[in-house]
Short mmCIF file of C-alpha atoms and ligand atoms in Angstrom, two decimals:
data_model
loop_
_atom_site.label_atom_id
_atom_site.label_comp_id
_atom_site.label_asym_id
_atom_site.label_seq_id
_atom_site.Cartn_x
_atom_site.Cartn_y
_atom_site.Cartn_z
CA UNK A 2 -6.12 108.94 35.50
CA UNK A 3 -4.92 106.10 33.11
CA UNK A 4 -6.71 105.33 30.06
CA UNK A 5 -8.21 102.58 28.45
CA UNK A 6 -8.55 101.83 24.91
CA UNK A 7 -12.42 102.13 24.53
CA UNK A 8 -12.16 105.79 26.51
CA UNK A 9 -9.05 106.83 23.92
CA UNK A 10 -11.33 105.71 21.07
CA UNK A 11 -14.25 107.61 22.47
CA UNK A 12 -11.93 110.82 23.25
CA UNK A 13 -10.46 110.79 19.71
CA UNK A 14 -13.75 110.72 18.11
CA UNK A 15 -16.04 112.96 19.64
CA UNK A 16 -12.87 115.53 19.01
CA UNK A 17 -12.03 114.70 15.15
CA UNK A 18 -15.37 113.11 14.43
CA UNK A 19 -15.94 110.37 11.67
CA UNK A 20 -12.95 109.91 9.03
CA UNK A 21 -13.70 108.52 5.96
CA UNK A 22 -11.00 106.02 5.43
CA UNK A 23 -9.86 104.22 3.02
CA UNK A 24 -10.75 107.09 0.56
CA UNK A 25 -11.49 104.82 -2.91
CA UNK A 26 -12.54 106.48 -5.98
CA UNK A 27 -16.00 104.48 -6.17
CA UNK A 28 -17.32 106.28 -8.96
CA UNK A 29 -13.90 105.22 -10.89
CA UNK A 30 -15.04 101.59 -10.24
CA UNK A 31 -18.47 102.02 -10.91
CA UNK A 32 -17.82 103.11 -14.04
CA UNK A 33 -14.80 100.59 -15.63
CA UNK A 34 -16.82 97.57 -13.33
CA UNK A 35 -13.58 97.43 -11.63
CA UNK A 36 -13.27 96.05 -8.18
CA UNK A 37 -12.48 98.93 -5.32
CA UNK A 38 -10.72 96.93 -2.94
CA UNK A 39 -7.66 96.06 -5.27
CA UNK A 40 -7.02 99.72 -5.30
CA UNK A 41 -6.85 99.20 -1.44
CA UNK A 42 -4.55 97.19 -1.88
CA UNK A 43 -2.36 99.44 -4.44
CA UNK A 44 -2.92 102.25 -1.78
CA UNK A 45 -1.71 99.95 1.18
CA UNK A 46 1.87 99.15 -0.36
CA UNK A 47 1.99 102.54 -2.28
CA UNK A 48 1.63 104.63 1.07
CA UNK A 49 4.45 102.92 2.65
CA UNK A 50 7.13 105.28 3.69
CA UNK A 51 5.35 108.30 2.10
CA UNK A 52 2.52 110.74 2.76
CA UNK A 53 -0.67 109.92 1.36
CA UNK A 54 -1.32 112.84 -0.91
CA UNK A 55 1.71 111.20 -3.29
CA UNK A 56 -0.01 108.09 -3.26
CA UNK A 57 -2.91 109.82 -4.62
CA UNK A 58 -1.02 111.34 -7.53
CA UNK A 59 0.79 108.08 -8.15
CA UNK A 60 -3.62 106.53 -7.95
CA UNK A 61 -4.44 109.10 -10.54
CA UNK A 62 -1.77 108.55 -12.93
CA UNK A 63 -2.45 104.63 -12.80
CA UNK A 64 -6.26 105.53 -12.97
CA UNK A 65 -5.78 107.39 -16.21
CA UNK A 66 -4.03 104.19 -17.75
CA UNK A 67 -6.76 102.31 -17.18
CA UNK A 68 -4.38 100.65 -14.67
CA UNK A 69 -6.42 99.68 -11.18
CA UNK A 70 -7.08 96.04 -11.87
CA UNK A 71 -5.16 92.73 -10.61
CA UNK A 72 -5.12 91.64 -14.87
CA UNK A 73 -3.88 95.26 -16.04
CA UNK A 74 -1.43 95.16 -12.93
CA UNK A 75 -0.02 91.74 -13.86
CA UNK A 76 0.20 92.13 -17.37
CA UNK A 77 1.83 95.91 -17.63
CA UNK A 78 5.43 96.26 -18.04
CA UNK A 79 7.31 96.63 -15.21
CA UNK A 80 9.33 100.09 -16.31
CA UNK A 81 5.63 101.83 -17.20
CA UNK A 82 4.65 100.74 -14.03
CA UNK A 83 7.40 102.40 -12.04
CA UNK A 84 6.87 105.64 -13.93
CA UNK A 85 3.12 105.76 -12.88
CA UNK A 86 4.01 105.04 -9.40
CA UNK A 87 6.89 107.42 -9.14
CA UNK A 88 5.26 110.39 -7.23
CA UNK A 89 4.94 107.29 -4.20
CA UNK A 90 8.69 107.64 -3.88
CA UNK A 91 10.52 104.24 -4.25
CA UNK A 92 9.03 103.14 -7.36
CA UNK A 93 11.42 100.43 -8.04
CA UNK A 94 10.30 98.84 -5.04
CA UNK A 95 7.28 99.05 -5.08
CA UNK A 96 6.33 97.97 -8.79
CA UNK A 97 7.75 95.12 -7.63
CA UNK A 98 5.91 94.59 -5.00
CA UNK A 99 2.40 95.33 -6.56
CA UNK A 100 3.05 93.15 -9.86
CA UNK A 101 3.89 90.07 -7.09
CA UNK A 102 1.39 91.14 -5.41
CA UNK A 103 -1.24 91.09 -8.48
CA UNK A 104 0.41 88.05 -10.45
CA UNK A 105 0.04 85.68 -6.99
CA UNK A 106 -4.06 86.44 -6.91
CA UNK A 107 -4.20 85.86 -10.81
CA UNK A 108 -2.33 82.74 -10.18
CA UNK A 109 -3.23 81.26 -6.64
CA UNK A 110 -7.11 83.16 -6.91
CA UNK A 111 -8.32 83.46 -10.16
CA UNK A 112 -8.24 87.09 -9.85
CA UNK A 113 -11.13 86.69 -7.57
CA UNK A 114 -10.62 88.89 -4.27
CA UNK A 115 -13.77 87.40 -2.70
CA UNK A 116 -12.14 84.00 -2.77
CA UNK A 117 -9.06 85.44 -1.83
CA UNK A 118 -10.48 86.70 1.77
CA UNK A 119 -13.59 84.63 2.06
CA UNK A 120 -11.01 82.16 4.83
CA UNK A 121 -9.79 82.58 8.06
CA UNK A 122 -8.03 86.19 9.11
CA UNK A 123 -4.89 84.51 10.40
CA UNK A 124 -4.68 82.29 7.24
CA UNK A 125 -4.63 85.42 4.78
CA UNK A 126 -2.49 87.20 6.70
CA UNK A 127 0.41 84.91 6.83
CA UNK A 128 -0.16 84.16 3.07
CA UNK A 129 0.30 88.73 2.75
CA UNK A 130 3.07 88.45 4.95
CA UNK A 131 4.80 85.84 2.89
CA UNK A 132 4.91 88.20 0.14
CA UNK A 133 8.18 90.13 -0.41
CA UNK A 134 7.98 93.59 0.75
CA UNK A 135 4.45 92.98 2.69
CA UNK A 136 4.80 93.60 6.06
CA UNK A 137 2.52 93.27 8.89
CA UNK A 138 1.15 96.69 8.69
CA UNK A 139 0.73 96.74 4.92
CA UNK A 140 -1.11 93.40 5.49
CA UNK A 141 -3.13 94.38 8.46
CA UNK A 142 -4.09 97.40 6.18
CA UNK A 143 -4.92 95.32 3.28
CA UNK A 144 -7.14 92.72 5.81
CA UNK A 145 -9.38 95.35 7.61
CA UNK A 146 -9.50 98.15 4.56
CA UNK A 147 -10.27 95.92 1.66
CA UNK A 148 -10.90 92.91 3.01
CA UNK A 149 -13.26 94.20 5.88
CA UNK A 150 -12.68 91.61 8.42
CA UNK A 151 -11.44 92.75 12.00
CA UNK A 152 -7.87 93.36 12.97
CA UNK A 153 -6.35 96.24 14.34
CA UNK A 154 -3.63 98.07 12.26
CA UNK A 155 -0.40 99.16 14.01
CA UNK A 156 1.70 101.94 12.35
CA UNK A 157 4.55 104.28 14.34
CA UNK A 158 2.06 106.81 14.89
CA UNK A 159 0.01 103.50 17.61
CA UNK A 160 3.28 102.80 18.62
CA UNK A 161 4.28 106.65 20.01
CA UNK A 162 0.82 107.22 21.44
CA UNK A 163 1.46 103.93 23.22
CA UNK A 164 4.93 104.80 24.41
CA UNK A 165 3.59 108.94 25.64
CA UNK A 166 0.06 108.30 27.11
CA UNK A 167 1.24 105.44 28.45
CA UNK A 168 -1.45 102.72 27.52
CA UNK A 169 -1.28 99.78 29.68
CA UNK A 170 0.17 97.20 26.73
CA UNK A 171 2.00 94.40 28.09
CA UNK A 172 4.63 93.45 24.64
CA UNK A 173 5.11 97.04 22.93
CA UNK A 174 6.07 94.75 19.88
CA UNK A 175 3.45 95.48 16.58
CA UNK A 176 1.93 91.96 18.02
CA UNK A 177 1.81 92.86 21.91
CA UNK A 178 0.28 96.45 20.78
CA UNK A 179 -2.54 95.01 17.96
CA UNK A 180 -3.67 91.82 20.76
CA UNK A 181 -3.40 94.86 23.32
CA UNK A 182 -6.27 97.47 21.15
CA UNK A 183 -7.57 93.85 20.07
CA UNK A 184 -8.42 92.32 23.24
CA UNK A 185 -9.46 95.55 25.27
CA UNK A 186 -12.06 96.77 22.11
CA UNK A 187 -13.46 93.25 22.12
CA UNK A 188 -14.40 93.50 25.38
CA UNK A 189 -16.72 96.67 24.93
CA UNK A 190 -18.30 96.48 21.78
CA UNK A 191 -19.85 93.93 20.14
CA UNK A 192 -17.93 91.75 17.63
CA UNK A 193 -20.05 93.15 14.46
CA UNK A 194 -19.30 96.58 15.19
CA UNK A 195 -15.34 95.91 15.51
CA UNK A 196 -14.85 96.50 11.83
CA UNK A 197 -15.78 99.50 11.27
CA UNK A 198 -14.18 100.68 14.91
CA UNK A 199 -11.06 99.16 14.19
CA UNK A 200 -10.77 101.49 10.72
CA UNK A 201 -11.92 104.36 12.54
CA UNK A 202 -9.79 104.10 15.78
CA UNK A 203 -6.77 103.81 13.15
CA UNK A 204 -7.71 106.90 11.48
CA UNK A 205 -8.32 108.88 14.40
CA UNK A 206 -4.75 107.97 16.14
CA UNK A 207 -2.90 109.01 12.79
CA UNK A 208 -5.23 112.04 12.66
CA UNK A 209 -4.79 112.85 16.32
CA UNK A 210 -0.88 112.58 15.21
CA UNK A 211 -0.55 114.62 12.42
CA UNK A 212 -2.27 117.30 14.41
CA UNK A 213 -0.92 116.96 17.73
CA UNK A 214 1.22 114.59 18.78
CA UNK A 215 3.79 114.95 16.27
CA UNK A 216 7.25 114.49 16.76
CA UNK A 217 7.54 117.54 18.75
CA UNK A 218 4.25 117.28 20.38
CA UNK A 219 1.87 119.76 20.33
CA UNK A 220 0.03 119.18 23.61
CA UNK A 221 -2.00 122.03 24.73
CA UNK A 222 -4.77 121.58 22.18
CA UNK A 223 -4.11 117.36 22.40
CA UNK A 224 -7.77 116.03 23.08
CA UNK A 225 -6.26 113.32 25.84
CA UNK A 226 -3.74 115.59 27.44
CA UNK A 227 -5.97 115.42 30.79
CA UNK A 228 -5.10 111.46 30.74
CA UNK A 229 -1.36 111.67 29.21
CA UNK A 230 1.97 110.82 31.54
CA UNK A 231 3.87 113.01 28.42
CA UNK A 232 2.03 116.33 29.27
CA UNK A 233 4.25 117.91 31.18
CA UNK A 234 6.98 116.24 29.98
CA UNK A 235 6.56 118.51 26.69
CA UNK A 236 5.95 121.99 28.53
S1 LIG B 14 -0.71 115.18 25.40
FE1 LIG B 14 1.03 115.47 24.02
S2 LIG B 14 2.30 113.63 24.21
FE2 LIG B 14 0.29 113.20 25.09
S3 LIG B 14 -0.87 112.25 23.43
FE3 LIG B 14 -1.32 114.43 23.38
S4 LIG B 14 0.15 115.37 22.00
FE4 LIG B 14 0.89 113.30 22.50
#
């Protein structure tokens, strides 16, 4: 029996349950009066190629330098920068990537994130992609996790549930697959409950992957193995 997007979201959930993504140390912010969603933002290019739990010690070590803000970004030097971020693995990288990243809003936004996604989804994202080292994942990321607004976030874990169950997605490109989840969700739910599905659904696929269908898939205890083409591929 094939399956659709809606019944893969509705699978994946009722077996994980809610996940709380994109963890953000609120009571940080509360506390400095420091904006949450530019350490979204941080997280979204810091997490790239790396597991999330060195992002967080990379988080902490910037947190304790009083370091989670577009201004303290911008103005620290770029060789403290790469030590804080070190634990995220390719720190040279990626302190350049997050002082571009935080000089363009000082410059183009005033610093002012609500300005900054307060236009059109398509406009921001092309303005993130045009960033060096921003690709569309990172931006997609940065869009629906900081920036609330609905798009659907592709990573390889999408892309090999995609390719196994099969889902019925026309371009497997990171385009084909997002206007794929995009178009199919749309068509169940209402549009102001797409936001919060859209983080959730993410969540749940790269939960569903880290538990089951890993590289060598672990299938027996897979909540959509009743509905997956792969099953007995990987007995
Ligand atoms: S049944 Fe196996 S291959 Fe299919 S989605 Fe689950 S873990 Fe992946």
């Amino acid at each position: 029996m094939p399956l659709s997007a809606d019944k893969l979201y509705e699978c994946l959930l009722s077996h994980f349950g809610l996940q709380h993504w994109w963890p953000v140390d609120e009571h940080y912010h509360k506390k400095n009066h420091s904006d949450p969603r530019f350490e979204v933002m941080i997280g979204a290019i810091l997490t790239q190629n790396t597991a999330w739990s060195n992002v967080e010690k990379a988080l902490l070590l910037l947190k304790n330098k009083n370091a989670l803000t577009i201004q303290q970004i911008a103005q620290l030097d770029e060789n403290t920068l790469k030590t804080l971020i070190q634990p995220s693995g390719f720190f040279n990288q990626k302190a350049k990537r997050l002082k571009n990243l935080a000089l363009f809003l000082q410059k183009n936004y005033d610093s002012d994130i609500n300005v900054f996604f307060r236009r059109n989804i398509q406009e921001i994202r092309q303005e993130l992609l045009s960033l060096h080292g921003i690709g569309p994942e990172t931006a997609d990321s940065i869009i629906l996790y900081a920036g609330d607004l609905p798009i659907f976030v592709v990573d390889a874990y999408t892309k090999r549930l995609v390719e196994r169950l099969p889902l019925s997605v026309e371009e497997k490109t990171y385009e084909g697959t997002q206007k794929y989840f995009q178009e199919n969700l749309q068509k169940i739910y209402p549009a102001k409950d797409l936001v919060p599905i859209y983080k959730q659904f993410h969540a749940l696929i790269v939960e569903n992957a880290k538990n089951y269908c890993k590289k060598n898939p672990r299938c027996q205890k897979c909540p959509v193995n009743i509905c997956c083409a792969s099953f007995e591929l990987f007995q």
